[in-house]
C-alpha cells in the first residue's frame, strides 16, 4: 500500500488532536492493526482480503469529501487492519453458513477467493453465489467460471444451468448458455449428477449437457474453450454468426449480421476480446462483405 504524503499526515494529526474521542478511535484502530498482523498467515484473512479486492474492483468509485479523506488517512496510517474483524466469519473451522454474491459486467473479468482458499475466475457478464456450510462447499454459477479447488474432504458442488457438478480437487471450466451447460476438466475429475447415476468427466474432456442429452468429447485444442482467460477467442472454421455472437458477449456495441449469406460464411482465427474492430476488419478484407452501419448502437455487417 502506498504511504500517505506529508499533507495527509498533517491533516490526520490535526484531526487526531481535535478531541479525545478521535485519539481514542485511532488507538482502537492501531490495536486492530496489531491483531491483524498477528493473524496475517491465516487463510481466512487472505480469503477475505481477496474478496474485498474483487468487490472493490467492480464497484463504482465514490466521490470523497474532505472528511472522508481524513478518515481514509486513519486507515492508511494504521495499515488498514479492519479486515481482521471479519476473519472468524470466513474461517473454514466455523460451521455457520457463509454466503456472498459476485458479478461481472459486460467485458469484465474478476478473480474471487472462496472461504476455503479455492479460487474462481469469472468471465464477462457472470454471477457467482457462494453458499458454504459445515458439510458442503457449494456455489451457483450463471455465466462462465474457471475453478481451482483446494483439496478437501468436503465435496465441492457447482449448480449451473439446471445441472449439478461435484468435485473434490483439480481445476475445471464451466459455462452456461441458454439451453445448455458445458464443462471442461483441466486436471482432476468432475462428475455430473443425473438421477440415480452420474457422468464422470476426466482431464482433457469437454462435456455438453442439453436437458437430458449429455455428450463428452476430447478437446484437441483446449484454448478453443479456455482462451478467454487470457482475453483471446479462437475460431476454427465456424460460421460468422457464431463468431460474432461470441465476441458480442464482451461488447456493449454488438456486431449484427444483416443477411444469411454473411451469417453462413466460415471464419478461422484468434481475436482479442478487447479488440473486436480487428474481427470486423478481417471480415471486410477477406470476404465479400461491408460495414453497412457503424453507430453507437452497434456495427452492422452486410453482403457487398
Short mmCIF file of C-alpha atoms in Angstrom, two decimals:
data_model
loop_
_atom_site.label_atom_id
_atom_site.label_comp_id
_atom_site.label_asym_id
_atom_site.label_seq_id
_atom_site.Cartn_x
_atom_site.Cartn_y
_atom_site.Cartn_z
CA UNK A 1 0.00 0.00 0.00
CA UNK A 2 1.28 3.49 -0.86
CA UNK A 3 2.34 5.54 2.16
CA UNK A 4 0.42 8.79 2.84
CA UNK A 5 2.16 12.04 1.98
CA UNK A 6 3.10 14.89 4.31
CA UNK A 7 -0.15 16.76 3.68
CA UNK A 8 -2.21 13.69 4.54
CA UNK A 9 -0.20 13.06 7.70
CA UNK A 10 -0.62 16.70 8.76
CA UNK A 11 -4.38 16.54 8.17
CA UNK A 12 -4.55 13.33 10.15
CA UNK A 13 -2.60 14.73 13.10
CA UNK A 14 -4.86 17.78 13.13
CA UNK A 15 -7.92 15.53 13.15
CA UNK A 16 -6.46 13.35 15.89
CA UNK A 17 -5.75 16.34 18.15
CA UNK A 18 -9.24 17.79 17.75
CA UNK A 19 -10.68 15.65 20.55
CA UNK A 20 -10.03 12.81 22.95
CA UNK A 21 -12.59 10.74 21.05
CA UNK A 22 -10.55 10.99 17.85
CA UNK A 23 -7.38 9.97 19.68
CA UNK A 24 -9.18 7.01 21.26
CA UNK A 25 -10.56 5.97 17.87
CA UNK A 26 -7.06 5.89 16.43
CA UNK A 27 -5.87 3.83 19.41
CA UNK A 28 -8.55 1.25 18.67
CA UNK A 29 -7.55 1.13 15.01
CA UNK A 30 -3.90 0.67 15.98
CA UNK A 31 -4.82 -2.22 18.26
CA UNK A 32 -6.80 -3.84 15.45
CA UNK A 33 -3.79 -3.43 13.15
CA UNK A 34 -1.58 -5.30 15.61
CA UNK A 35 -4.16 -8.10 15.82
CA UNK A 36 -4.36 -8.30 12.03
CA UNK A 37 -0.58 -8.55 11.68
CA UNK A 38 -0.52 -11.35 14.25
CA UNK A 39 -3.03 -13.31 12.12
CA UNK A 40 -1.57 -12.42 8.71
CA UNK A 41 -0.76 -16.03 7.79
CA UNK A 42 -4.25 -17.37 8.43
CA UNK A 43 -6.03 -18.42 5.20
CA UNK A 44 -9.29 -16.82 6.30
CA UNK A 45 -7.73 -13.36 6.28
CA UNK A 46 -6.28 -13.90 2.80
CA UNK A 47 -9.68 -15.06 1.54
CA UNK A 48 -11.43 -12.03 3.00
CA UNK A 49 -8.87 -9.65 1.51
CA UNK A 50 -9.22 -11.19 -1.97
CA UNK A 51 -13.00 -10.95 -1.85
CA UNK A 52 -12.79 -7.34 -0.72
CA UNK A 53 -10.48 -6.57 -3.65
CA UNK A 54 -12.88 -8.26 -6.08
CA UNK A 55 -15.80 -6.20 -4.78
CA UNK A 56 -13.77 -3.01 -4.91
CA UNK A 57 -12.67 -3.66 -8.49
CA UNK A 58 -16.28 -3.99 -9.65
CA UNK A 59 -17.82 -1.26 -7.53
CA UNK A 60 -18.38 2.31 -8.77
CA UNK A 61 -15.85 4.81 -7.47
CA UNK A 62 -17.43 7.16 -4.87
CA UNK A 63 -16.55 10.82 -4.52
CA UNK A 64 -14.53 11.57 -1.39
CA UNK A 65 -15.32 14.58 0.75
CA UNK A 66 -12.61 16.21 2.85
CA UNK A 67 -13.92 14.46 5.96
CA UNK A 68 -13.83 11.10 4.18
CA UNK A 69 -10.27 11.75 3.04
CA UNK A 70 -9.17 12.34 6.63
CA UNK A 71 -10.97 9.19 7.77
CA UNK A 72 -9.27 7.26 4.98
CA UNK A 73 -5.93 8.57 6.18
CA UNK A 74 -6.55 6.91 9.54
CA UNK A 75 -6.79 3.55 7.80
CA UNK A 76 -3.72 4.24 5.69
CA UNK A 77 -1.61 5.12 8.70
CA UNK A 78 -2.86 2.08 10.59
CA UNK A 79 -2.21 -0.34 7.76
CA UNK A 80 -5.92 -0.92 7.01
CA UNK A 81 -6.39 -3.56 9.72
CA UNK A 82 -10.17 -3.70 9.85
CA UNK A 83 -10.39 -6.78 7.60
CA UNK A 84 -9.22 -8.82 10.58
CA UNK A 85 -12.51 -8.13 12.32
CA UNK A 86 -14.35 -10.43 9.92
CA UNK A 87 -11.89 -13.29 9.84
CA UNK A 88 -13.88 -15.67 12.01
CA UNK A 89 -16.92 -15.50 9.77
CA UNK A 90 -14.80 -16.91 6.92
CA UNK A 91 -12.72 -19.41 8.87
CA UNK A 92 -13.14 -22.96 7.49
CA UNK A 93 -13.28 -24.21 11.07
CA UNK A 94 -16.58 -22.43 11.66
CA UNK A 95 -19.81 -24.28 10.86
CA UNK A 96 -22.21 -21.38 10.31
CA UNK A 97 -23.18 -20.80 6.64
CA UNK A 98 -21.33 -18.12 4.73
CA UNK A 99 -22.66 -16.64 1.52
CA UNK A 100 -21.90 -13.85 -0.88
CA UNK A 101 -22.65 -12.99 -4.50
CA UNK A 102 -20.15 -11.73 -7.07
CA UNK A 103 -21.00 -10.30 -10.50
CA UNK A 104 -19.06 -9.13 -13.53
CA UNK A 105 -20.37 -6.68 -16.12
CA UNK A 106 -20.05 -6.89 -19.89
CA UNK A 107 -16.36 -7.14 -20.79
CA UNK A 108 -15.24 -7.56 -17.17
CA UNK A 109 -13.41 -10.43 -15.50
CA UNK A 110 -12.73 -10.93 -11.80
CA UNK A 111 -10.83 -13.29 -9.51
CA UNK A 112 -12.63 -14.50 -6.39
CA UNK A 113 -11.07 -16.39 -3.48
CA UNK A 114 -13.56 -18.66 -1.72
CA UNK A 115 -13.65 -19.21 2.06
CA UNK A 116 -11.56 -22.41 1.86
CA UNK A 117 -8.87 -20.85 -0.35
CA UNK A 118 -10.22 -22.22 -3.65
CA UNK A 119 -10.30 -19.63 -6.43
CA UNK A 120 -12.66 -18.78 -9.28
CA UNK A 121 -12.06 -16.51 -12.26
CA UNK A 122 -15.34 -15.12 -13.58
CA UNK A 123 -15.71 -14.21 -17.24
CA UNK A 124 -17.83 -11.45 -18.75
CA UNK A 125 -21.43 -10.96 -17.54
CA UNK A 126 -21.23 -13.75 -14.96
CA UNK A 127 -22.67 -14.27 -11.50
CA UNK A 128 -21.36 -16.48 -8.69
CA UNK A 129 -23.31 -17.13 -5.50
CA UNK A 130 -21.29 -18.69 -2.67
CA UNK A 131 -23.04 -20.97 -0.17
CA UNK A 132 -20.66 -22.67 2.25
CA UNK A 133 -21.67 -24.53 5.41
CA UNK A 134 -20.16 -27.10 7.72
CA UNK A 135 -20.74 -30.07 5.39
CA UNK A 136 -20.67 -28.74 1.84
CA UNK A 137 -18.78 -26.29 -0.34
CA UNK A 138 -21.43 -25.07 -2.78
CA UNK A 139 -21.63 -22.33 -5.40
CA UNK A 140 -24.22 -21.32 -8.00
CA UNK A 141 -22.88 -20.14 -11.36
CA UNK A 142 -24.57 -18.21 -14.15
CA UNK A 143 -22.12 -17.41 -16.95
CA UNK A 144 -18.58 -18.75 -17.08
CA UNK A 145 -16.04 -19.52 -14.40
CA UNK A 146 -12.64 -21.17 -14.07
CA UNK A 147 -12.41 -23.07 -10.79
CA UNK A 148 -9.20 -24.10 -8.99
CA UNK A 149 -10.04 -26.17 -5.94
CA UNK A 150 -8.21 -26.64 -2.69
CA UNK A 151 -8.26 -30.35 -1.78
CA UNK A 152 -10.76 -31.06 0.98
CA UNK A 153 -12.79 -33.88 2.47
CA UNK A 154 -15.85 -31.72 1.93
CA UNK A 155 -17.36 -32.09 -1.56
CA UNK A 156 -17.43 -29.09 -3.85
CA UNK A 157 -20.73 -28.65 -5.68
CA UNK A 158 -21.43 -26.31 -8.60
CA UNK A 159 -25.03 -25.69 -9.65
CA UNK A 160 -25.06 -24.32 -13.20
CA UNK A 161 -27.64 -24.24 -15.96
CA UNK A 162 -30.02 -26.57 -14.14
CA UNK A 163 -27.31 -29.20 -13.58
CA UNK A 164 -25.10 -30.12 -10.62
CA UNK A 165 -21.39 -30.90 -10.77
CA UNK A 166 -19.29 -32.29 -7.93
CA UNK A 167 -15.54 -32.49 -7.40
CA UNK A 168 -13.07 -32.57 -4.53
CA UNK A 169 -9.93 -31.23 -6.20
CA UNK A 170 -8.47 -30.13 -9.54
CA UNK A 171 -9.34 -27.31 -11.92
CA UNK A 172 -12.18 -27.01 -14.39
CA UNK A 173 -14.09 -24.52 -16.53
CA UNK A 174 -17.90 -24.32 -16.56
CA UNK A 175 -20.08 -22.19 -18.83
CA UNK A 176 -23.83 -21.74 -19.02
CA UNK A 177 -25.72 -20.66 -22.14
CA UNK A 178 -29.46 -20.63 -22.87
CA UNK A 179 -30.49 -24.28 -23.03
CA UNK A 180 -27.11 -25.83 -22.30
CA UNK A 181 -24.16 -26.03 -19.93
CA UNK A 182 -20.59 -27.03 -20.81
CA UNK A 183 -17.75 -28.13 -18.57
CA UNK A 184 -14.08 -28.79 -19.31
CA UNK A 185 -11.77 -30.59 -16.86
CA UNK A 186 -8.21 -29.28 -16.89
CA UNK A 187 -7.00 -31.75 -14.28
CA UNK A 188 -8.64 -33.95 -11.71
CA UNK A 189 -12.16 -35.20 -12.34
CA UNK A 190 -15.64 -33.72 -12.35
CA UNK A 191 -18.96 -35.54 -12.02
CA UNK A 192 -22.31 -34.51 -13.44
CA UNK A 193 -25.19 -35.70 -11.28
CA UNK A 194 -28.13 -37.22 -13.11
CA UNK A 195 -30.92 -39.03 -11.30
CA UNK A 196 -29.60 -42.24 -9.74
CA UNK A 197 -26.35 -42.11 -11.72
CA UNK A 198 -23.58 -39.68 -12.53
CA UNK A 199 -21.33 -38.95 -15.50
CA UNK A 200 -17.59 -38.64 -14.85
CA UNK A 201 -15.57 -36.06 -16.76
CA UNK A 202 -11.83 -36.71 -16.83
CA UNK A 203 -8.92 -34.42 -17.66
CA UNK A 204 -8.91 -33.03 -21.21
CA UNK A 205 -12.57 -33.79 -21.88
CA UNK A 206 -15.43 -31.39 -22.66
CA UNK A 207 -18.97 -32.17 -21.52
CA UNK A 208 -22.05 -30.58 -23.05
CA UNK A 209 -25.47 -31.06 -21.44
CA UNK A 210 -28.74 -30.02 -23.08
CA UNK A 211 -31.56 -31.19 -20.87
CA UNK A 212 -31.11 -34.96 -20.52
CA UNK A 213 -28.83 -35.14 -23.56
CA UNK A 214 -25.18 -35.35 -22.47
CA UNK A 215 -22.17 -35.66 -24.78
CA UNK A 216 -18.45 -35.89 -23.95
CA UNK A 217 -15.59 -35.28 -26.35
CA UNK A 218 -11.84 -34.83 -26.18
CA UNK A 219 -10.61 -31.32 -26.93
CA UNK A 220 -7.52 -31.38 -29.14
CA UNK A 221 -7.09 -27.64 -28.58
CA UNK A 222 -8.33 -26.67 -25.09
CA UNK A 223 -7.69 -22.99 -25.89
CA UNK A 224 -10.81 -23.03 -28.05
CA UNK A 225 -12.78 -23.22 -24.79
CA UNK A 226 -10.38 -21.71 -22.26
CA UNK A 227 -8.71 -18.92 -24.27
CA UNK A 228 -10.98 -16.32 -22.67
CA UNK A 229 -8.82 -16.49 -19.54
CA UNK A 230 -6.08 -14.66 -21.44
CA UNK A 231 -8.54 -12.46 -23.35
CA UNK A 232 -8.32 -14.50 -26.55
CA UNK A 233 -11.12 -16.11 -28.57
CA UNK A 234 -10.12 -18.78 -31.09
CA UNK A 235 -12.29 -19.86 -34.01
CA UNK A 236 -11.69 -22.84 -36.27
CA UNK A 237 -13.93 -22.82 -39.35
CA UNK A 238 -17.03 -21.60 -37.53
CA UNK A 239 -19.94 -19.62 -39.04
CA UNK A 240 -19.50 -15.85 -38.92
CA UNK A 241 -22.76 -15.56 -36.97
CA UNK A 242 -21.37 -17.85 -34.25
CA UNK A 243 -18.08 -15.95 -34.04
CA UNK A 244 -19.90 -12.62 -33.84
CA UNK A 245 -22.13 -13.96 -31.08
CA UNK A 246 -19.07 -14.94 -29.03
CA UNK A 247 -17.45 -11.53 -29.44
CA UNK A 248 -20.72 -9.80 -28.56
CA UNK A 249 -20.52 -11.27 -25.07
CA UNK A 250 -17.72 -8.75 -24.44
CA UNK A 251 -19.23 -5.79 -26.31
CA UNK A 252 -21.78 -3.15 -25.42
CA UNK A 253 -21.99 -2.25 -29.13
CA UNK A 254 -22.87 -5.60 -30.73
CA UNK A 255 -21.84 -6.83 -34.15
CA UNK A 256 -25.01 -7.57 -36.11
CA UNK A 257 -25.21 -9.71 -39.24
CA UNK A 258 -27.62 -8.26 -41.80
CA UNK A 259 -28.28 -11.28 -44.03
CA UNK A 260 -28.00 -15.07 -44.20
CA UNK A 261 -25.20 -15.01 -46.78
CA UNK A 262 -22.86 -13.30 -44.34
CA UNK A 263 -24.05 -15.43 -41.42
CA UNK A 264 -23.22 -18.67 -43.24
CA UNK A 265 -19.64 -17.71 -44.15
CA UNK A 266 -16.99 -19.55 -42.13
CA UNK A 267 -14.10 -17.89 -40.38
CA UNK A 268 -10.94 -19.03 -38.59
CA UNK A 269 -8.52 -17.09 -36.43
CA UNK A 270 -7.76 -15.72 -32.98
CA UNK A 271 -9.14 -12.39 -31.82
CA UNK A 272 -8.72 -10.37 -28.64
CA UNK A 273 -11.92 -9.78 -26.71
CA UNK A 274 -10.87 -6.14 -26.32
CA UNK A 275 -10.03 -5.62 -29.99
CA UNK A 276 -13.20 -6.53 -31.87
CA UNK A 277 -12.52 -4.00 -34.68
CA UNK A 278 -9.84 -6.47 -35.82
CA UNK A 279 -12.59 -9.05 -36.37
CA UNK A 280 -14.62 -6.62 -38.48
CA UNK A 281 -11.50 -5.69 -40.47
CA UNK A 282 -10.76 -9.38 -41.10
CA UNK A 283 -14.26 -9.92 -42.45
CA UNK A 284 -14.30 -6.90 -44.75
CA UNK A 285 -10.83 -7.65 -46.12
CA UNK A 286 -11.27 -11.41 -46.57
CA UNK A 287 -14.90 -11.79 -47.59
CA UNK A 288 -17.37 -10.04 -49.91
CA UNK A 289 -18.91 -8.11 -47.03
CA UNK A 290 -19.09 -4.48 -45.95
CA UNK A 291 -19.87 -2.39 -42.91
CA UNK A 292 -23.42 -1.23 -43.53
CA UNK A 293 -23.70 0.76 -40.31
CA UNK A 294 -21.32 1.76 -37.51
CA UNK A 295 -23.04 3.69 -34.75
CA UNK A 296 -23.45 3.85 -31.00
CA UNK A 297 -26.00 1.04 -31.33
CA UNK A 298 -23.53 -1.35 -32.93
CA UNK A 299 -21.88 -2.47 -36.16
CA UNK A 300 -23.96 -3.99 -38.97
CA UNK A 301 -22.21 -6.30 -41.47
CA UNK A 302 -23.89 -6.92 -44.84
CA UNK A 303 -23.07 -8.52 -48.17
CA UNK A 304 -21.49 -6.36 -50.85
#
